[in-house]
Short mmCIF file of C-alpha atoms (C1' of nucleotides) in Angstrom, two decimals:
data_model
loop_
_atom_site.label_atom_id
_atom_site.label_comp_id
_atom_site.label_asym_id
_atom_site.label_seq_id
_atom_site.Cartn_x
_atom_site.Cartn_y
_atom_site.Cartn_z
CA MET D 13 3.76 -1.51 2.87
CA PRO D 14 2.37 -1.59 -0.41
CA GLU D 15 1.93 0.56 -3.40
CA LEU D 16 1.89 -0.89 -6.89
CA PRO D 17 5.66 -1.59 -7.10
CA GLU D 18 5.80 -3.48 -3.81
CA VAL D 19 2.78 -5.59 -4.76
CA GLU D 20 4.35 -6.28 -8.16
CA VAL D 21 7.54 -7.51 -6.46
CA VAL D 22 5.52 -9.85 -4.26
CA LYS D 23 3.58 -11.07 -7.29
CA GLN D 24 6.74 -11.87 -9.23
CA SER D 25 8.34 -13.76 -6.39
CA LEU D 26 5.15 -15.69 -5.63
CA ASN D 27 4.96 -16.78 -9.25
CA LYS D 28 8.45 -18.20 -9.00
CA LYS D 29 7.62 -20.10 -5.83
CA ILE D 30 4.05 -21.37 -5.89
CA LYS D 31 2.85 -21.35 -9.49
CA GLU D 32 1.49 -24.77 -10.54
CA LYS D 33 1.49 -25.97 -6.94
CA LYS D 34 -1.50 -27.71 -5.42
CA VAL D 35 -2.93 -26.49 -2.12
CA LYS D 36 -2.70 -29.27 0.47
CA LYS D 37 -3.92 -27.48 3.52
CA VAL D 38 -5.16 -24.05 4.56
CA LEU D 39 -4.94 -22.74 8.10
CA VAL D 40 -6.89 -19.64 9.08
CA ARG D 41 -5.38 -18.70 12.41
CA ASN D 42 -7.09 -15.33 12.73
CA ARG D 43 -10.03 -14.35 10.53
CA ASN D 44 -10.03 -10.77 11.73
CA LEU D 45 -8.71 -8.63 8.94
CA ARG D 46 -10.34 -5.49 7.55
CA LYS D 47 -12.95 -7.86 6.17
CA LYS D 48 -13.45 -11.23 7.85
CA VAL D 49 -11.78 -14.06 5.99
CA PRO D 50 -14.68 -16.07 4.44
CA LEU D 51 -15.82 -19.00 6.59
CA ASN D 52 -15.47 -21.51 3.77
CA PHE D 53 -12.06 -20.14 2.74
CA GLN D 54 -10.26 -23.43 3.40
CA ASN D 55 -12.77 -25.56 1.46
CA ILE D 56 -12.56 -23.37 -1.60
CA LEU D 57 -8.79 -23.65 -1.96
CA ILE D 58 -8.10 -27.18 -0.83
CA ASN D 59 -6.75 -29.50 -3.55
CA GLU D 60 -6.80 -26.69 -6.11
CA LYS D 61 -3.79 -25.76 -8.15
CA ILE D 62 -2.52 -22.19 -8.36
CA LEU D 63 -2.42 -21.46 -12.07
CA LYS D 64 -0.75 -18.10 -11.65
CA VAL D 65 -0.46 -15.08 -9.39
CA GLY D 66 -1.71 -11.86 -10.95
CA ARG D 67 -1.92 -8.27 -9.86
CA PHE D 68 -4.10 -5.26 -10.48
CA SER D 69 -3.22 -1.97 -8.82
CA LYS D 70 -2.32 -2.81 -5.22
CA TYR D 71 -4.22 -6.11 -5.28
CA LEU D 72 -2.77 -9.60 -5.65
CA ILE D 73 -4.86 -12.24 -7.40
CA LEU D 74 -4.41 -15.98 -6.96
CA HIS D 75 -5.92 -17.81 -9.95
CA PHE D 76 -7.06 -21.32 -9.02
CA SER D 77 -7.73 -24.38 -11.17
CA ASN D 78 -11.44 -24.34 -10.22
CA ASN D 79 -11.66 -20.92 -11.89
CA LYS D 80 -12.05 -19.16 -8.56
CA LYS D 81 -9.93 -16.15 -7.70
CA CYS D 82 -8.53 -15.12 -4.37
CA LEU D 83 -8.07 -11.38 -4.06
CA ILE D 84 -5.49 -10.26 -1.53
CA HIS D 85 -4.89 -6.73 -0.34
CA LEU D 86 -1.90 -6.12 1.92
CA GLY D 87 -3.33 -3.00 3.54
CA MET D 88 -0.62 -1.00 5.30
CA SER D 89 1.32 -3.75 7.01
CA GLY D 90 0.53 -7.06 5.28
CA THR D 91 3.48 -9.30 4.32
CA ILE D 92 3.63 -12.71 2.71
CA HIS D 93 6.39 -15.07 3.78
CA PHE D 94 7.61 -18.06 1.79
CA ILE D 95 8.79 -21.01 3.82
CA LYS D 96 10.34 -24.16 2.43
CA LYS D 97 10.53 -27.63 3.97
CA ASN D 98 14.06 -28.75 4.62
CA LYS D 99 15.50 -32.25 4.17
CA LYS D 100 14.30 -33.34 7.58
CA ASN D 101 10.83 -32.49 6.39
CA ILE D 102 10.53 -29.71 8.89
CA ILE D 103 9.17 -26.48 7.59
CA THR D 104 11.66 -23.71 8.21
CA ASN D 105 11.96 -20.15 7.12
CA THR D 106 14.56 -20.63 4.42
CA SER D 107 15.06 -17.44 2.65
CA PHE D 108 17.84 -16.82 0.22
CA TYR D 109 19.08 -13.71 1.85
CA ASN D 110 19.75 -12.81 5.45
CA SER D 111 16.12 -12.57 6.21
CA PRO D 112 14.65 -11.68 9.53
CA LYS D 113 12.85 -14.54 11.23
CA LEU D 114 9.20 -15.03 10.56
CA PRO D 115 7.22 -12.80 12.92
CA LYS D 116 5.71 -14.63 15.88
CA LYS D 117 2.61 -12.51 16.16
CA HIS D 118 -0.12 -11.68 13.64
CA ASN D 119 0.25 -14.66 11.33
CA HIS D 120 -3.30 -14.78 9.99
CA ILE D 121 -3.34 -17.32 7.19
CA GLU D 122 -1.15 -20.21 6.05
CA ILE D 123 -1.48 -21.91 2.69
CA LEU D 124 0.45 -25.18 2.61
CA PHE D 125 1.78 -27.06 -0.40
CA ASP D 126 3.72 -30.34 -0.60
CA ASP D 127 7.16 -28.88 -0.09
CA CYS D 128 6.52 -25.33 1.12
CA LYS D 129 4.00 -22.90 2.48
CA ILE D 130 3.17 -19.21 2.45
CA ILE D 131 2.12 -17.23 5.50
CA TYR D 132 0.16 -14.00 5.54
CA ASN D 133 1.14 -11.68 8.41
CA ASP D 134 -0.59 -8.39 9.13
CA PRO D 135 -0.18 -6.50 12.44
CA ARG D 136 -2.48 -3.61 11.61
CA ARG D 137 -5.10 -5.82 9.96
CA PHE D 138 -5.87 -3.38 7.17
CA GLY D 139 -5.40 -6.11 4.60
CA PHE D 140 -8.04 -8.61 3.47
CA PHE D 141 -8.77 -11.78 1.51
CA GLU D 142 -11.79 -12.15 -0.76
CA ILE D 143 -12.95 -15.01 -2.96
CA PHE D 144 -14.52 -14.49 -6.39
CA GLU D 145 -16.37 -17.20 -8.28
CA ASN D 146 -15.05 -16.20 -11.68
CA GLU D 147 -13.12 -13.66 -13.72
CA GLN D 148 -16.21 -11.59 -14.46
CA LEU D 149 -17.09 -11.00 -10.82
CA LEU D 150 -13.48 -10.14 -10.07
CA LYS D 151 -13.49 -7.55 -12.86
CA GLU D 152 -16.60 -5.94 -11.47
CA ARG D 153 -14.80 -5.63 -8.14
CA PHE D 154 -12.37 -3.28 -9.91
CA ASP D 155 -15.04 -1.23 -11.67
CA HIS D 156 -14.56 1.84 -9.51
CA LEU D 157 -10.80 1.95 -10.08
CA GLY D 158 -9.05 4.06 -12.68
CA PRO D 159 -6.38 2.71 -15.05
CA GLU D 160 -2.87 1.93 -13.88
CA PRO D 161 -0.20 4.42 -15.00
CA PHE D 162 1.15 1.83 -17.47
CA ASN D 163 -2.21 1.37 -19.16
CA SER D 164 -2.72 3.12 -22.51
CA GLN D 165 -6.02 4.44 -21.12
CA PHE D 166 -3.93 6.61 -18.86
CA ASN D 167 -3.04 9.18 -21.50
CA LEU D 168 -3.07 12.94 -21.98
CA ASN D 169 -6.71 13.10 -23.03
CA TYR D 170 -7.76 11.07 -20.01
CA ILE D 171 -5.76 13.21 -17.61
CA CYS D 172 -7.13 16.43 -19.15
CA SER D 173 -10.69 15.21 -18.96
CA LYS D 174 -10.36 14.26 -15.31
CA LEU D 175 -8.36 17.22 -14.00
CA MET D 176 -9.60 20.22 -15.94
CA GLY D 177 -11.56 22.65 -13.80
CA LYS D 178 -11.14 20.59 -10.61
CA GLN D 179 -10.55 22.27 -7.26
CA LYS D 180 -8.83 19.29 -5.73
CA ASN D 181 -5.08 19.50 -5.25
CA ILE D 182 -2.91 17.38 -7.51
CA LYS D 183 -1.43 15.31 -4.68
CA ASN D 184 -4.86 14.08 -3.67
CA PHE D 185 -5.63 13.25 -7.30
CA LEU D 186 -2.55 11.07 -7.60
CA ILE D 187 -3.50 8.97 -4.58
CA ASP D 188 -7.16 8.85 -5.63
CA GLN D 189 -7.51 5.29 -6.94
CA SER D 190 -10.56 6.15 -9.05
CA PHE D 191 -8.38 8.53 -11.07
CA VAL D 192 -5.27 6.38 -11.40
CA SER D 193 -4.73 3.16 -9.53
CA GLY D 194 -1.57 1.93 -7.88
CA ILE D 195 0.02 5.18 -6.74
CA GLY D 196 0.15 5.73 -2.97
CA ASN D 197 1.51 8.31 -0.61
CA ILE D 198 5.24 7.76 -1.24
CA TYR D 199 5.22 7.67 -4.99
CA ALA D 200 2.80 10.60 -5.29
CA SER D 201 5.42 12.86 -3.69
CA GLU D 202 8.18 11.43 -5.87
CA ILE D 203 6.18 11.84 -9.09
CA LEU D 204 5.36 15.47 -8.30
CA PHE D 205 8.99 16.22 -7.52
CA LEU D 206 10.15 14.88 -10.88
CA SER D 207 7.34 16.87 -12.50
CA ARG D 208 8.33 20.06 -10.64
CA ILE D 209 4.77 20.55 -9.46
CA ASN D 210 3.82 21.77 -5.98
CA PRO D 211 1.57 19.13 -4.35
CA ILE D 212 -1.03 21.61 -3.10
CA LYS D 213 -1.56 23.10 -6.53
CA LYS D 214 -5.18 22.76 -7.64
CA ALA D 215 -5.69 20.46 -10.62
CA LYS D 216 -7.45 23.23 -12.56
CA ASN D 217 -4.34 25.39 -12.39
CA LEU D 218 -2.09 22.86 -14.13
CA ASN D 219 -1.22 23.20 -17.79
CA LYS D 220 -0.77 20.67 -20.54
CA SER D 221 2.94 20.42 -19.93
CA ASP D 222 2.23 19.54 -16.27
CA TYR D 223 -0.15 16.79 -17.39
CA LYS D 224 2.52 15.44 -19.70
CA ASN D 225 5.08 15.38 -16.92
CA ILE D 226 2.69 13.57 -14.61
CA LEU D 227 2.02 11.01 -17.31
CA ILE D 228 5.70 10.35 -17.99
CA ASN D 229 6.91 10.47 -14.41
CA SER D 230 4.19 8.21 -13.03
CA LYS D 231 5.44 5.43 -15.28
CA LYS D 232 9.07 6.30 -14.63
CA VAL D 233 8.89 6.31 -10.83
CA LEU D 234 6.86 3.11 -10.61
CA ASN D 235 9.09 1.29 -13.10
CA GLU D 236 12.26 2.28 -11.28
CA ALA D 237 10.77 1.23 -7.96
CA ILE D 238 9.81 -2.17 -9.34
CA ASN D 239 13.32 -2.62 -10.74
CA LYS D 240 14.79 -1.83 -7.34
CA GLY D 241 12.57 -4.37 -5.62
CA GLY D 242 10.16 -1.85 -4.13
CA SER D 243 10.66 0.49 -1.20
CA THR D 244 11.15 -0.46 2.44
CA ILE D 245 10.09 2.17 4.96
CA LYS D 246 9.28 0.13 8.01
CA ASP D 247 8.39 -3.39 7.21
CA PHE D 248 8.09 -4.09 3.52
CA LYS D 249 9.90 -7.26 2.53
CA ASN D 250 9.60 -9.49 -0.46
CA ILE D 251 8.40 -13.01 0.30
CA SER D 252 11.93 -14.17 1.07
CA GLY D 253 12.30 -11.49 3.70
CA ARG D 254 14.55 -9.25 1.66
CA HIS D 255 14.07 -5.51 1.86
CA GLY D 256 13.42 -3.34 -1.16
CA GLY D 257 16.03 -0.89 -2.44
CA PHE D 258 14.12 2.07 -3.81
CA GLN D 259 14.01 4.00 -0.53
CA SER D 260 17.60 5.10 -1.07
CA GLU D 261 16.48 6.64 -4.37
CA PHE D 262 13.83 8.84 -2.76
CA LYS D 263 14.25 12.42 -3.89
CA VAL D 264 11.83 13.93 -1.39
CA TYR D 265 10.00 11.30 0.64
CA GLN D 266 11.20 11.34 4.26
CA ARG D 267 13.88 13.90 3.40
CA GLU D 268 12.43 16.83 5.34
CA GLY D 269 15.03 19.52 6.00
CA LEU D 270 17.58 18.04 3.61
CA LYS D 271 18.99 19.61 0.46
CA CYS D 272 17.14 19.15 -2.81
CA LYS D 273 18.83 16.45 -4.90
CA ARG D 274 18.22 18.23 -8.21
CA SER D 275 21.50 19.56 -9.55
CA ASN D 276 21.85 23.33 -9.26
CA CYS D 277 18.81 23.56 -7.01
CA VAL D 278 19.42 25.27 -3.67
CA GLY D 279 16.03 24.28 -2.26
CA ILE D 280 15.25 22.45 0.98
CA ILE D 281 12.78 19.58 1.21
CA LYS D 282 9.65 20.52 3.16
CA LYS D 283 7.00 18.32 4.75
CA LYS D 284 3.35 19.28 4.66
CA SER D 285 0.27 17.44 5.81
CA ILE D 286 -2.31 17.23 3.03
CA SER D 287 -5.59 15.58 4.04
CA ASN D 288 -3.77 14.09 7.00
CA ARG D 289 -1.10 12.43 4.87
CA SER D 290 2.48 13.65 4.93
CA THR D 291 3.66 15.09 1.67
CA PHE D 292 7.22 16.06 0.74
CA PHE D 293 8.37 18.62 -1.81
CA CYS D 294 11.21 21.03 -2.62
CA ASN D 295 10.53 24.65 -1.67
CA SER D 296 12.49 25.90 -4.65
CA CYS D 297 11.95 23.76 -7.73
CA GLN D 298 8.35 22.92 -6.83
CA LYS D 299 7.19 26.46 -6.12
CA GLU D 300 3.47 27.18 -6.06
"C1'" DA E 17 -21.50 16.33 -6.20
"C1'" DA E 18 -16.97 17.05 -5.14
"C1'" DG E 19 -13.88 17.03 -1.69
"C1'" DA E 20 -12.26 16.85 3.13
"C1'" DG E 21 -11.90 14.21 7.25
"C1'" DG E 22 -12.48 10.32 10.34
"C1'" DC E 23 -11.84 5.71 11.19
"C1'" DC E 24 -10.45 0.76 11.11
"C1'" DC E 25 -5.70 -1.42 13.99
"C1'" DT E 26 -1.03 -2.31 16.07
"C1'" DG E 27 3.68 -1.05 16.73
"C1'" DA E 28 7.68 1.93 16.65
"C1'" DT E 29 9.57 5.94 18.28
"C1'" DA E 30 9.99 10.37 20.69
"C1'" DG E 31 9.47 13.13 24.65
"C1'" DC E 32 8.69 13.73 29.41
"C1'" DT Q 20 11.46 2.29 33.33
"C1'" DG Q 21 7.15 3.56 32.02
"C1'" DC Q 22 3.76 6.49 30.79
"C1'" DT Q 23 1.48 9.29 26.75
"C1'" DA Q 24 1.30 11.27 22.21
"C1'" DT Q 25 2.24 11.00 17.45
"C1'" DC Q 26 2.85 8.84 13.27
"C1'" DA Q 27 2.82 5.09 9.63
"C1'" DG Q 28 2.96 3.12 2.91
"C1'" DG Q 29 -4.73 2.23 2.28
"C1'" DG Q 30 -9.38 2.48 1.41
"C1'" DC Q 31 -13.99 3.18 2.58
"C1'" DC Q 32 -17.68 5.67 4.64
"C1'" DT Q 33 -19.88 9.91 6.15
"C1'" DC Q 34 -20.60 14.64 6.35
"C1'" DT Q 35 -20.81 19.19 4.45
#
DNA sequence: AAGAGGCCCTGATAGC
DNA sequence: TGCTATCAGGGCCTCT
């Protein structure tokens, strides 16, 4: 599922549901994720309170009262489900909206509280859980990542210094987490469309006005996606099982063969594989 | 050293 | 119906 906006939506809803709650029980049903869930995972969390749920880039961070941090990455298909106990004291999947039932397969981890629990589900197992002893060690984990688009470090000077003279195409730069973190395959296409830049254009061939557009539109696209509750392509849901709403706003992503949405543009949306990832762009207003 | 490509894994869908 | 091939939103490792 998850690029920065989807992870932000999960973070916000988790904060509403489990902040200040004390972990009563942890069940690791399947340790096999991209990295093995630590053996002592249960012992570290038990009886600890969740102070808050944070996020950096596409990572969720559970802050615990013993100062330890649990880093969660949702990979491609990870979802977190919130389940509340009902009056009969039976835990049921009570979501606010017409949510699909909790999946039967691939429920890897359950974290139980007094009156509710969360379940981590991940069919493709590209997600992972890691424990960090303190804030410092967690920060070091992020050392290799570039700033988020919202960070003031992500500015014109920074973009110039990173892109000038580089052979690499701009699409691959946008999904390169060491350049800017949080943008994935969907939003990269959307950002380049708004910026009227062809995705295969080499970074060195962009001008200052292109850089400016990338700067502005990165923030714009991600903010709008967050406000719409993220995007749902196949299986992204917020923790109550509700789908995101940004996919209907896509200008190019998954619109191959359709008319360009820009007013007065007669272009057609094309799909191109760049480094084995599908990329969408308008053949008229994003000319090479 | 930068940049491209392969790979981890399951499931949904398309085509025969 | 049931096979096979292709594709999917990420990130890390390896090779050139």
